[in-house]
């Protein structure tokens, strides 16, 4: 049996405890904050949470048997959850960054064979070992930024072999790396050039071959589609998501990122767990998402990187939509692994409060990828995924931006940073 771990005397302990579903409205400001907080951990799981005085009374006599961490003057939170990433890919696209600064648009570059197509070529050409090594380094970086669980999408293959290659790498890394990985199949990330003019054939290939192959090996939990003008229409997206659903995959949608296209509305209609991006979501789409309880997964680093106006996070929260936030880690529109930066940007560019940003990056993110029973909050019975930050309160974490404040990270009770 492992020695218990006792983290005590934290200036602030953000538990985000309580509640059932993803948080919306005023609940998004409820941090379950404990001043002078303390957590007792046994066998990788949280056993008890309270003030240090309460925990001294309960566990004081076993202090010598435990590994004790004094967190005086520091903030402790749940491990962050990143609910939207494309972290398994080959190559990089720094030249496109320069082209965009010179005026080229994201879609122009993609339509000219760059963008997602360029990464798909580099991913197809990479060996499994090369992809594994690069993805592992990105996971290490997530961990250094306080992220203990990530969602990861395929979609840089768009042929069965490479889609499976990406998903197999996520499976292996999930078994070997401390960060937990929740896999999403995203064969519908773009229309591959070899199917130009034969888009319907590619949709049929996804539905008839790729989805059955991916699900027969149980390689994915979610199914995602890039529903965008010039990529997948809402009608094609619906068919792909419904086919996935028949095979047990839960729908997600890249919706209304570049143009308003009814993606938010579609997410509500197909009962997607979340809709992603939403920079151009309509009022009607936001209202429908609130009604259907679809989680808005907002990506303010992507908006910044593409020099676009961020999604209407403030309005969405006020309209009752549960909101989560993510890095969108990918080689084109957001090559970052920093969830702390994303929390900062959620405050600055979407007028979310420091508390809302933390709820969005923890329990709501956990709900968006179906891991709410084991991650996203500090509650008895959950995995001991915790971050100690070198700041004195949660406001300071969002206020001192662009700096990595991570002091230590525990995954399932093991100190990993
Ligand atoms: N917009 C679509 N997909 C990714 C970007 C992929 C890429 O540019 O490589 C996103 O979520 O931002
Ligand atoms: Zn994405």
mmCIF file of N, CA and C and ligand atoms in Angstrom, residues 84 86 93 96 100 106-107 110 115-117 119 153 156 186 189 226 228 254 257-258 276-277 299 302 306 328-334, ligand 1:
data_model
loop_
_atom_site.group_PDB
_atom_site.id
_atom_site.type_symbol
_atom_site.label_atom_id
_atom_site.label_comp_id
_atom_site.label_asym_id
_atom_site.label_seq_id
_atom_site.Cartn_x
_atom_site.Cartn_y
_atom_site.Cartn_z
ATOM 1 N N UNK A 84 -10.328 19.662 -25.996
ATOM 2 C CA UNK A 84 -10.341 19.760 -27.476
ATOM 3 C C UNK A 84 -8.907 19.934 -27.956
ATOM 4 N N UNK A 86 -5.761 18.500 -30.993
ATOM 5 C CA UNK A 86 -5.349 17.713 -32.169
ATOM 6 C C UNK A 86 -3.846 17.464 -31.974
ATOM 7 N N UNK A 93 3.857 24.068 -39.173
ATOM 8 C CA UNK A 93 3.383 24.959 -40.250
ATOM 9 C C UNK A 93 3.745 26.412 -39.981
ATOM 10 N N UNK A 96 3.079 29.034 -42.707
ATOM 11 C CA UNK A 96 1.696 29.544 -42.843
ATOM 12 C C UNK A 96 1.433 30.675 -41.859
ATOM 13 N N UNK A 100 -0.029 34.146 -43.064
ATOM 14 C CA UNK A 100 -1.241 34.790 -42.529
ATOM 15 C C UNK A 100 -0.945 36.210 -42.074
ATOM 16 N N UNK A 106 -6.880 31.817 -43.381
ATOM 17 C CA UNK A 106 -6.783 30.410 -42.987
ATOM 18 C C UNK A 106 -7.389 29.510 -44.057
ATOM 19 N N UNK A 107 -8.595 29.880 -44.562
ATOM 20 C CA UNK A 107 -9.275 29.037 -45.548
ATOM 21 C C UNK A 107 -8.590 29.109 -46.921
ATOM 22 N N UNK A 110 -5.772 26.715 -46.785
ATOM 23 C CA UNK A 110 -6.262 25.330 -46.814
ATOM 24 C C UNK A 110 -6.740 24.962 -48.218
ATOM 25 N N UNK A 115 -2.621 24.153 -44.876
ATOM 26 C CA UNK A 115 -3.503 23.955 -43.722
ATOM 27 C C UNK A 115 -3.601 22.494 -43.318
ATOM 28 N N UNK A 116 -4.830 22.069 -43.069
ATOM 29 C CA UNK A 116 -5.072 20.688 -42.627
ATOM 30 C C UNK A 116 -4.477 19.691 -43.636
ATOM 31 N N UNK A 117 -4.564 20.028 -44.959
ATOM 32 C CA UNK A 117 -4.032 19.107 -45.978
ATOM 33 C C UNK A 117 -2.516 18.934 -45.825
ATOM 34 N N UNK A 119 -0.745 19.242 -43.080
ATOM 35 C CA UNK A 119 -0.460 18.383 -41.918
ATOM 36 C C UNK A 119 -0.840 16.934 -42.209
ATOM 37 N N UNK A 153 -7.957 14.363 -30.954
ATOM 38 C CA UNK A 153 -8.714 14.015 -32.165
ATOM 39 C C UNK A 153 -7.792 13.412 -33.219
ATOM 40 N N UNK A 156 -5.915 13.898 -39.087
ATOM 41 C CA UNK A 156 -4.810 14.292 -39.962
ATOM 42 C C UNK A 156 -4.369 13.101 -40.822
ATOM 43 N N UNK A 186 -12.066 11.904 -35.962
ATOM 44 C CA UNK A 186 -12.445 13.076 -36.754
ATOM 45 C C UNK A 186 -12.018 12.893 -38.211
ATOM 46 N N UNK A 189 -12.437 15.868 -41.080
ATOM 47 C CA UNK A 189 -11.723 17.102 -40.706
ATOM 48 C C UNK A 189 -11.570 18.012 -41.923
ATOM 49 N N UNK A 226 -15.902 18.804 -39.066
ATOM 50 C CA UNK A 226 -15.656 20.229 -39.325
ATOM 51 C C UNK A 226 -16.781 20.722 -40.233
ATOM 52 N N UNK A 228 -18.397 23.455 -41.960
ATOM 53 C CA UNK A 228 -17.952 24.804 -42.332
ATOM 54 C C UNK A 228 -18.154 24.976 -43.825
ATOM 55 N N UNK A 254 -17.234 20.872 -34.865
ATOM 56 C CA UNK A 254 -16.538 22.141 -35.088
ATOM 57 C C UNK A 254 -17.541 23.034 -35.817
ATOM 58 N N UNK A 257 -17.092 28.311 -37.073
ATOM 59 C CA UNK A 257 -15.779 28.895 -36.742
ATOM 60 C C UNK A 257 -15.467 30.090 -37.657
ATOM 61 N N UNK A 258 -15.575 29.864 -38.959
ATOM 62 C CA UNK A 258 -15.153 30.898 -39.914
ATOM 63 C C UNK A 258 -16.355 31.711 -40.393
ATOM 64 N N UNK A 276 -17.865 23.210 -30.867
ATOM 65 C CA UNK A 276 -16.547 23.806 -30.689
ATOM 66 C C UNK A 276 -16.383 25.076 -31.530
ATOM 67 N N UNK A 277 -15.562 25.968 -31.072
ATOM 68 C CA UNK A 277 -15.262 27.253 -31.748
ATOM 69 C C UNK A 277 -16.384 28.271 -31.546
ATOM 70 N N UNK A 299 -12.505 28.525 -27.784
ATOM 71 C CA UNK A 299 -11.070 28.370 -28.049
ATOM 72 C C UNK A 299 -10.444 29.749 -28.277
ATOM 73 N N UNK A 302 -7.184 30.216 -30.295
ATOM 74 C CA UNK A 302 -7.328 30.073 -31.751
ATOM 75 C C UNK A 302 -7.797 31.396 -32.354
ATOM 76 N N UNK A 306 -5.614 33.512 -35.020
ATOM 77 C CA UNK A 306 -6.115 33.815 -36.369
ATOM 78 C C UNK A 306 -6.511 35.288 -36.475
ATOM 79 N N UNK A 328 -7.205 23.880 -28.076
ATOM 80 C CA UNK A 328 -7.329 23.521 -29.497
ATOM 81 C C UNK A 328 -5.948 23.165 -30.056
ATOM 82 N N UNK A 329 -5.041 22.733 -29.206
ATOM 83 C CA UNK A 329 -3.656 22.451 -29.637
ATOM 84 C C UNK A 329 -3.616 21.777 -31.018
ATOM 85 N N UNK A 330 -3.094 22.481 -31.987
ATOM 86 C CA UNK A 330 -2.964 21.945 -33.353
ATOM 87 C C UNK A 330 -1.887 22.743 -34.074
ATOM 88 N N UNK A 331 -1.352 22.201 -35.191
ATOM 89 C CA UNK A 331 -0.191 22.861 -35.808
ATOM 90 C C UNK A 331 -0.520 24.103 -36.625
ATOM 91 N N UNK A 332 -1.816 24.386 -36.845
ATOM 92 C CA UNK A 332 -2.154 25.515 -37.708
ATOM 93 C C UNK A 332 -2.680 26.718 -36.949
ATOM 94 N N UNK A 333 -3.844 26.543 -36.334
ATOM 95 C CA UNK A 333 -4.536 27.712 -35.783
ATOM 96 C C UNK A 333 -4.296 27.929 -34.298
ATOM 97 N N UNK A 334 -3.577 27.006 -33.627
ATOM 98 C CA UNK A 334 -3.340 27.207 -32.198
ATOM 99 C C UNK A 334 -2.269 26.237 -31.669
HETATM 100 N N1 LIG B 1 -10.825 24.128 -37.665
HETATM 101 C C1 LIG B 1 -10.533 22.974 -37.820
HETATM 102 N N2 LIG B 1 -9.621 22.228 -37.201
HETATM 103 C C2 LIG B 1 -8.626 22.702 -36.298
HETATM 104 C C3 LIG B 1 -7.443 23.285 -36.990
HETATM 105 C C4 LIG B 1 -6.706 22.280 -37.750
HETATM 106 C C5 LIG B 1 -5.489 22.791 -38.447
HETATM 107 O O1 LIG B 1 -5.420 23.949 -38.898
HETATM 108 O O2 LIG B 1 -4.578 21.967 -38.570
HETATM 109 C C6 LIG B 1 -9.195 23.640 -35.258
HETATM 110 O O3 LIG B 1 -10.054 23.182 -34.508
HETATM 111 O O4 LIG B 1 -8.802 24.798 -35.156
#
